[in-house]
Amino acid sequence: METSTKTARELYEALKADPQRRRFGFGRKPALVNIDLQNAYTRPSEFATAYETDPRQIEHVNRLARLLRSRGCPVIWTFVAYLDSGEDCGVWGTRADMSERLRSIKAGDRRAQLDDRCDVDRDHDIVMNKRMASAFFETNLGSLLTFHQVDTLIVTGGSTSGCVRATVVDSLSRSFRTIVPEECVSDKHESPHYANLYDMMAKYADVLPVAEVVDFLDGYEPVTESFRVSG
């Protein structure tokens, strides 16, 4: 195994600067999936479970949400919440260090509520309760994306090394072009954050500056009609 004294951030920055790095690129229709931007994970001053990498993360996510929404593309927000018994947390919630963090997030509790700084359009956006790391696991995310004829997934939220990475790997496995805006994902510590940005960029996704994603969306013209249930 090749050894290196470079930090995870240095390895990530070197890969980002590599002119030979290939991209998956954007496809015909994107969707935005915002992973677990709920108080338990976005309020460091209130909850020990929270994390923050870029203090403008939610601001950037909101801008993407408004752009996607204005072009008739799906905007999806996930959150984690469990039954009072915690049994729907499964084996994941049985480890001593995970049990308190996960099983304490109950449906309706402040920890489970999306951060009120998030620009959620309750009339049009999709809000989805997930229970495991990937937003695809035992949810209807896949069928929703198929219904909307999506081929590109823009993934934000946290944590970079946990639920974001799990969703990104599942996204690529389902043949979605997958985009991670760098400033829109976060983790508790720098090392896992940059190590996983590196790994996703190398294998599973295009990790891009949020400004580049905004530029694409500014010039994006919808290619299919947005499907809405008529009233």
CSV table of C-alpha atoms in Angstrom, one decimal:
chain,number,residue,atom,x,y,z
A,1,MET,CA,0.0,0.0,0.0
A,2,GLU,CA,1.3,3.4,-1.0
A,3,THR,CA,1.9,5.6,2.1
A,4,SER,CA,1.5,9.4,2.2
A,5,THR,CA,2.1,12.1,4.8
A,6,LYS,CA,-0.5,14.3,3.2
A,7,THR,CA,-3.6,15.2,5.1
A,8,ALA,CA,-7.1,14.3,3.8
A,9,ARG,CA,-7.7,17.9,2.8
A,10,GLU,CA,-4.4,18.0,0.9
A,11,LEU,CA,-5.2,14.8,-1.0
A,12,TYR,CA,-8.7,16.2,-1.8
A,13,GLU,CA,-7.3,19.5,-3.0
A,14,ALA,CA,-4.7,17.7,-5.2
A,15,LEU,CA,-7.4,15.6,-6.8
A,16,LYS,CA,-9.6,18.6,-7.4
A,17,ALA,CA,-6.8,20.4,-9.1
A,18,ASP,CA,-5.9,17.5,-11.4
A,19,PRO,CA,-6.6,18.5,-15.0
A,20,GLN,CA,-6.9,14.9,-16.0
A,21,ARG,CA,-9.8,14.2,-13.6
A,22,ARG,CA,-12.9,13.1,-15.6
A,23,ARG,CA,-16.5,14.0,-14.7
A,24,PHE,CA,-19.9,12.4,-15.0
A,25,GLY,CA,-21.4,15.8,-15.9
A,26,PHE,CA,-25.0,17.0,-15.6
A,27,GLY,CA,-27.7,15.2,-17.5
A,28,ARG,CA,-31.1,16.3,-18.8
A,29,LYS,CA,-33.0,16.8,-15.6
A,30,PRO,CA,-31.7,17.3,-12.1
A,31,ALA,CA,-33.3,16.9,-8.7
A,32,LEU,CA,-32.1,18.2,-5.3
A,33,VAL,CA,-31.9,15.9,-2.3
A,34,ASN,CA,-31.0,17.7,1.0
A,35,ILE,CA,-30.0,15.1,3.6
A,36,ASP,CA,-31.1,15.6,7.2
A,37,LEU,CA,-30.8,19.4,7.6
A,38,GLN,CA,-32.7,19.0,10.9
A,39,ASN,CA,-32.0,20.7,14.2
A,40,ALA,CA,-30.2,17.6,15.6
A,41,TYR,CA,-27.5,18.1,13.0
A,42,THR,CA,-27.5,21.8,12.2
A,43,ARG,CA,-27.5,23.4,15.7
A,44,PRO,CA,-24.1,22.9,17.2
A,45,SER,CA,-24.9,25.3,20.1
A,46,GLU,CA,-27.9,23.2,21.0
A,47,PHE,CA,-27.1,19.6,20.3
A,48,ALA,CA,-23.9,17.6,20.6
A,49,THR,CA,-24.9,15.6,17.5
A,50,ALA,CA,-24.7,18.7,15.3
A,51,TYR,CA,-21.9,19.4,12.9
A,52,GLU,CA,-20.8,22.4,10.8
A,53,THR,CA,-18.2,22.8,8.1
A,54,ASP,CA,-19.3,25.8,6.1
A,55,PRO,CA,-21.3,28.3,8.1
A,56,ARG,CA,-23.2,29.4,5.0
A,57,GLN,CA,-24.2,25.8,4.2
A,58,ILE,CA,-28.0,26.3,4.6
A,59,GLU,CA,-27.8,29.6,2.7
A,60,HIS,CA,-26.2,27.8,-0.3
A,61,VAL,CA,-28.7,24.9,-0.1
A,62,ASN,CA,-31.6,27.4,-0.1
A,63,ARG,CA,-30.3,29.1,-3.2
A,64,LEU,CA,-30.1,25.7,-5.0
A,65,ALA,CA,-33.6,24.8,-3.8
A,66,ARG,CA,-35.1,28.0,-5.2
A,67,LEU,CA,-33.3,27.5,-8.5
A,68,LEU,CA,-34.4,23.9,-8.9
A,69,ARG,CA,-38.0,24.7,-7.8
A,70,SER,CA,-38.3,27.6,-10.3
A,71,ARG,CA,-37.4,25.2,-13.1
A,72,GLY,CA,-39.9,22.6,-12.2
A,73,CYS,CA,-37.4,20.2,-10.8
A,74,PRO,CA,-38.0,18.1,-7.6
A,75,VAL,CA,-36.6,19.4,-4.3
A,76,ILE,CA,-36.5,16.8,-1.6
A,77,TRP,CA,-35.7,17.2,2.1
A,78,THR,CA,-35.0,14.1,4.3
A,79,PHE,CA,-35.0,13.9,8.0
A,80,VAL,CA,-34.4,11.2,10.5
A,81,ALA,CA,-36.9,10.3,13.2
A,82,TYR,CA,-37.8,7.1,15.1
A,83,LEU,CA,-40.7,5.6,17.0
A,84,ASP,CA,-40.8,6.1,20.8
A,85,SER,CA,-39.6,2.5,21.1
A,86,GLY,CA,-36.7,3.1,18.8
A,87,GLU,CA,-37.2,-0.3,17.2
A,88,ASP,CA,-37.3,1.1,13.7
A,89,CYS,CA,-33.7,2.2,14.3
A,90,GLY,CA,-32.8,-1.5,14.1
A,91,VAL,CA,-29.3,-2.8,14.9
A,92,TRP,CA,-27.9,0.7,14.1
A,93,GLY,CA,-29.4,1.9,17.4
A,94,THR,CA,-28.1,-0.9,19.6
A,95,ARG,CA,-24.5,0.3,19.9
A,96,ALA,CA,-24.0,2.3,23.1
A,97,ASP,CA,-22.4,5.3,21.4
A,98,MET,CA,-25.1,5.4,18.7
A,99,SER,CA,-28.2,4.6,20.8
A,100,GLU,CA,-28.5,7.9,22.5
A,101,ARG,CA,-27.8,9.9,19.4
A,102,LEU,CA,-30.2,8.1,17.1
A,103,ARG,CA,-33.0,6.7,19.3
A,104,SER,CA,-33.5,10.1,21.0
A,105,ILE,CA,-34.6,11.6,17.7
A,106,LYS,CA,-38.4,11.0,18.0
A,107,ALA,CA,-41.0,12.0,15.4
A,108,GLY,CA,-42.3,15.4,16.2
A,109,ASP,CA,-39.4,16.2,18.5
A,110,ARG,CA,-37.3,19.4,18.0
A,111,ARG,CA,-34.4,17.2,17.0
A,112,ALA,CA,-36.3,15.8,14.1
A,113,GLN,CA,-37.7,19.1,12.8
A,114,LEU,CA,-36.0,20.6,9.7
A,115,ASP,CA,-34.0,23.7,10.6
A,116,ASP,CA,-36.3,26.7,10.3
A,117,ARG,CA,-33.6,28.5,8.3
A,118,CYS,CA,-34.2,26.0,5.5
A,119,ASP,CA,-36.4,27.4,2.7
A,120,VAL,CA,-38.9,24.5,2.4
A,121,ASP,CA,-41.9,25.0,0.2
A,122,ARG,CA,-44.5,22.8,1.8
A,123,ASP,CA,-46.8,23.1,-1.2
A,124,HIS,CA,-44.3,21.8,-3.7
A,125,ASP,CA,-41.2,20.2,-2.0
A,126,ILE,CA,-41.1,16.6,-0.9
A,127,VAL,CA,-40.3,16.0,2.8
A,128,MET,CA,-39.3,12.4,3.5
A,129,ASN,CA,-38.6,10.5,6.7
A,130,LYS,CA,-35.7,8.1,6.4
A,131,ARG,CA,-34.4,5.8,9.0
A,132,MET,CA,-31.1,4.5,7.7
A,133,ALA,CA,-28.1,6.2,6.2
A,134,SER,CA,-29.0,6.3,2.5
A,135,ALA,CA,-32.0,8.3,1.4
A,136,PHE,CA,-32.8,5.5,-1.0
A,137,PHE,CA,-33.1,2.7,1.7
A,138,GLU,CA,-36.7,1.6,2.1
A,139,THR,CA,-38.1,5.0,0.9
A,140,ASN,CA,-39.9,5.9,-2.3
A,141,LEU,CA,-37.1,8.2,-3.5
A,142,GLY,CA,-36.2,6.0,-6.4
A,143,SER,CA,-39.7,5.8,-7.8
A,144,LEU,CA,-40.2,9.6,-7.3
A,145,LEU,CA,-37.1,10.3,-9.3
A,146,THR,CA,-38.2,7.9,-12.1
A,147,PHE,CA,-41.7,9.5,-12.1
A,148,HIS,CA,-40.1,13.0,-12.6
A,149,GLN,CA,-37.7,11.6,-15.3
A,150,VAL,CA,-34.7,12.7,-13.3
A,151,ASP,CA,-31.2,11.5,-14.4
A,152,THR,CA,-29.0,13.8,-12.2
A,153,LEU,CA,-29.0,14.0,-8.4
A,154,ILE,CA,-27.6,17.0,-6.5
A,155,VAL,CA,-26.9,15.9,-2.9
A,156,THR,CA,-26.4,18.2,0.0
A,157,GLY,CA,-26.6,17.9,3.8
A,158,GLY,CA,-24.8,15.8,6.3
A,159,SER,CA,-22.9,14.1,7.3
A,160,THR,CA,-20.4,13.9,4.5
A,161,SER,CA,-18.9,10.7,5.8
A,162,GLY,CA,-22.3,9.1,6.7
A,163,CYS,CA,-25.7,9.8,5.1
A,164,VAL,CA,-24.4,11.9,2.2
A,165,ARG,CA,-21.8,9.3,1.2
A,166,ALA,CA,-24.3,6.5,1.5
A,167,THR,CA,-26.9,8.3,-0.6
A,168,VAL,CA,-24.2,9.2,-3.2
A,169,VAL,CA,-23.1,5.6,-3.5
A,170,ASP,CA,-26.7,4.4,-3.9
A,171,SER,CA,-27.4,7.2,-6.4
A,172,LEU,CA,-24.5,6.1,-8.7
A,173,SER,CA,-25.5,2.5,-8.2
A,174,ARG,CA,-28.8,3.4,-9.7
A,175,SER,CA,-27.1,5.1,-12.7
A,176,PHE,CA,-27.9,8.7,-11.6
A,177,ARG,CA,-25.3,11.3,-12.5
A,178,THR,CA,-24.4,12.6,-9.0
A,179,ILE,CA,-23.3,16.0,-8.0
A,180,VAL,CA,-22.1,17.1,-4.5
A,181,PRO,CA,-21.7,20.9,-4.1
A,182,GLU,CA,-18.7,21.1,-1.8
A,183,GLU,CA,-20.0,24.0,0.4
A,184,CYS,CA,-23.3,22.3,0.9
A,185,VAL,CA,-22.1,19.2,2.9
A,186,SER,CA,-20.7,19.0,6.4
A,187,ASP,CA,-19.3,16.8,9.0
A,188,LYS,CA,-18.2,16.9,12.7
A,189,HIS,CA,-14.5,16.7,11.9
A,190,GLU,CA,-12.3,17.9,9.0
A,191,SER,CA,-10.5,14.6,8.4
A,192,PRO,CA,-13.6,12.4,7.6
A,193,HIS,CA,-15.1,15.4,5.7
A,194,TYR,CA,-12.3,15.8,3.3
A,195,ALA,CA,-11.4,12.0,3.1
A,196,ASN,CA,-15.0,11.3,1.9
A,197,LEU,CA,-15.1,14.3,-0.5
A,198,TYR,CA,-11.9,12.8,-1.9
A,199,ASP,CA,-13.4,9.3,-2.2
A,200,MET,CA,-16.7,10.5,-3.7
A,201,MET,CA,-14.8,12.7,-6.2
A,202,ALA,CA,-12.5,9.8,-7.2
A,203,LYS,CA,-15.3,7.2,-7.6
A,204,TYR,CA,-18.9,8.1,-7.2
A,205,ALA,CA,-19.7,11.8,-7.9
A,206,ASP,CA,-18.7,15.1,-9.2
A,207,VAL,CA,-17.7,17.2,-6.2
A,208,LEU,CA,-18.0,20.8,-7.4
A,209,PRO,CA,-18.0,24.3,-6.0
A,210,VAL,CA,-21.5,25.4,-5.4
A,211,ALA,CA,-20.9,28.4,-7.7
A,212,GLU,CA,-20.4,26.0,-10.6
A,213,VAL,CA,-23.7,24.2,-9.8
A,214,VAL,CA,-25.5,27.6,-9.6
A,215,ASP,CA,-24.0,28.5,-13.0
A,216,PHE,CA,-25.4,25.3,-14.5
A,217,LEU,CA,-28.9,25.9,-13.0
A,218,ASP,CA,-28.9,29.5,-14.1
A,219,GLY,CA,-28.6,28.3,-17.7
A,220,TYR,CA,-30.8,25.3,-17.4
A,221,GLU,CA,-34.0,25.0,-19.4
A,222,PRO,CA,-36.4,22.2,-18.5
A,223,VAL,CA,-36.7,19.5,-21.0
A,224,THR,CA,-39.9,17.9,-19.7
A,225,GLU,CA,-42.9,19.1,-17.9
A,226,SER,CA,-43.1,18.9,-14.2
A,227,PHE,CA,-45.7,16.4,-13.1
A,228,ARG,CA,-48.3,17.7,-10.6
A,229,VAL,CA,-51.5,16.1,-9.4
A,230,SER,CA,-54.3,18.2,-10.7
A,231,GLY,CA,-56.8,19.4,-8.1
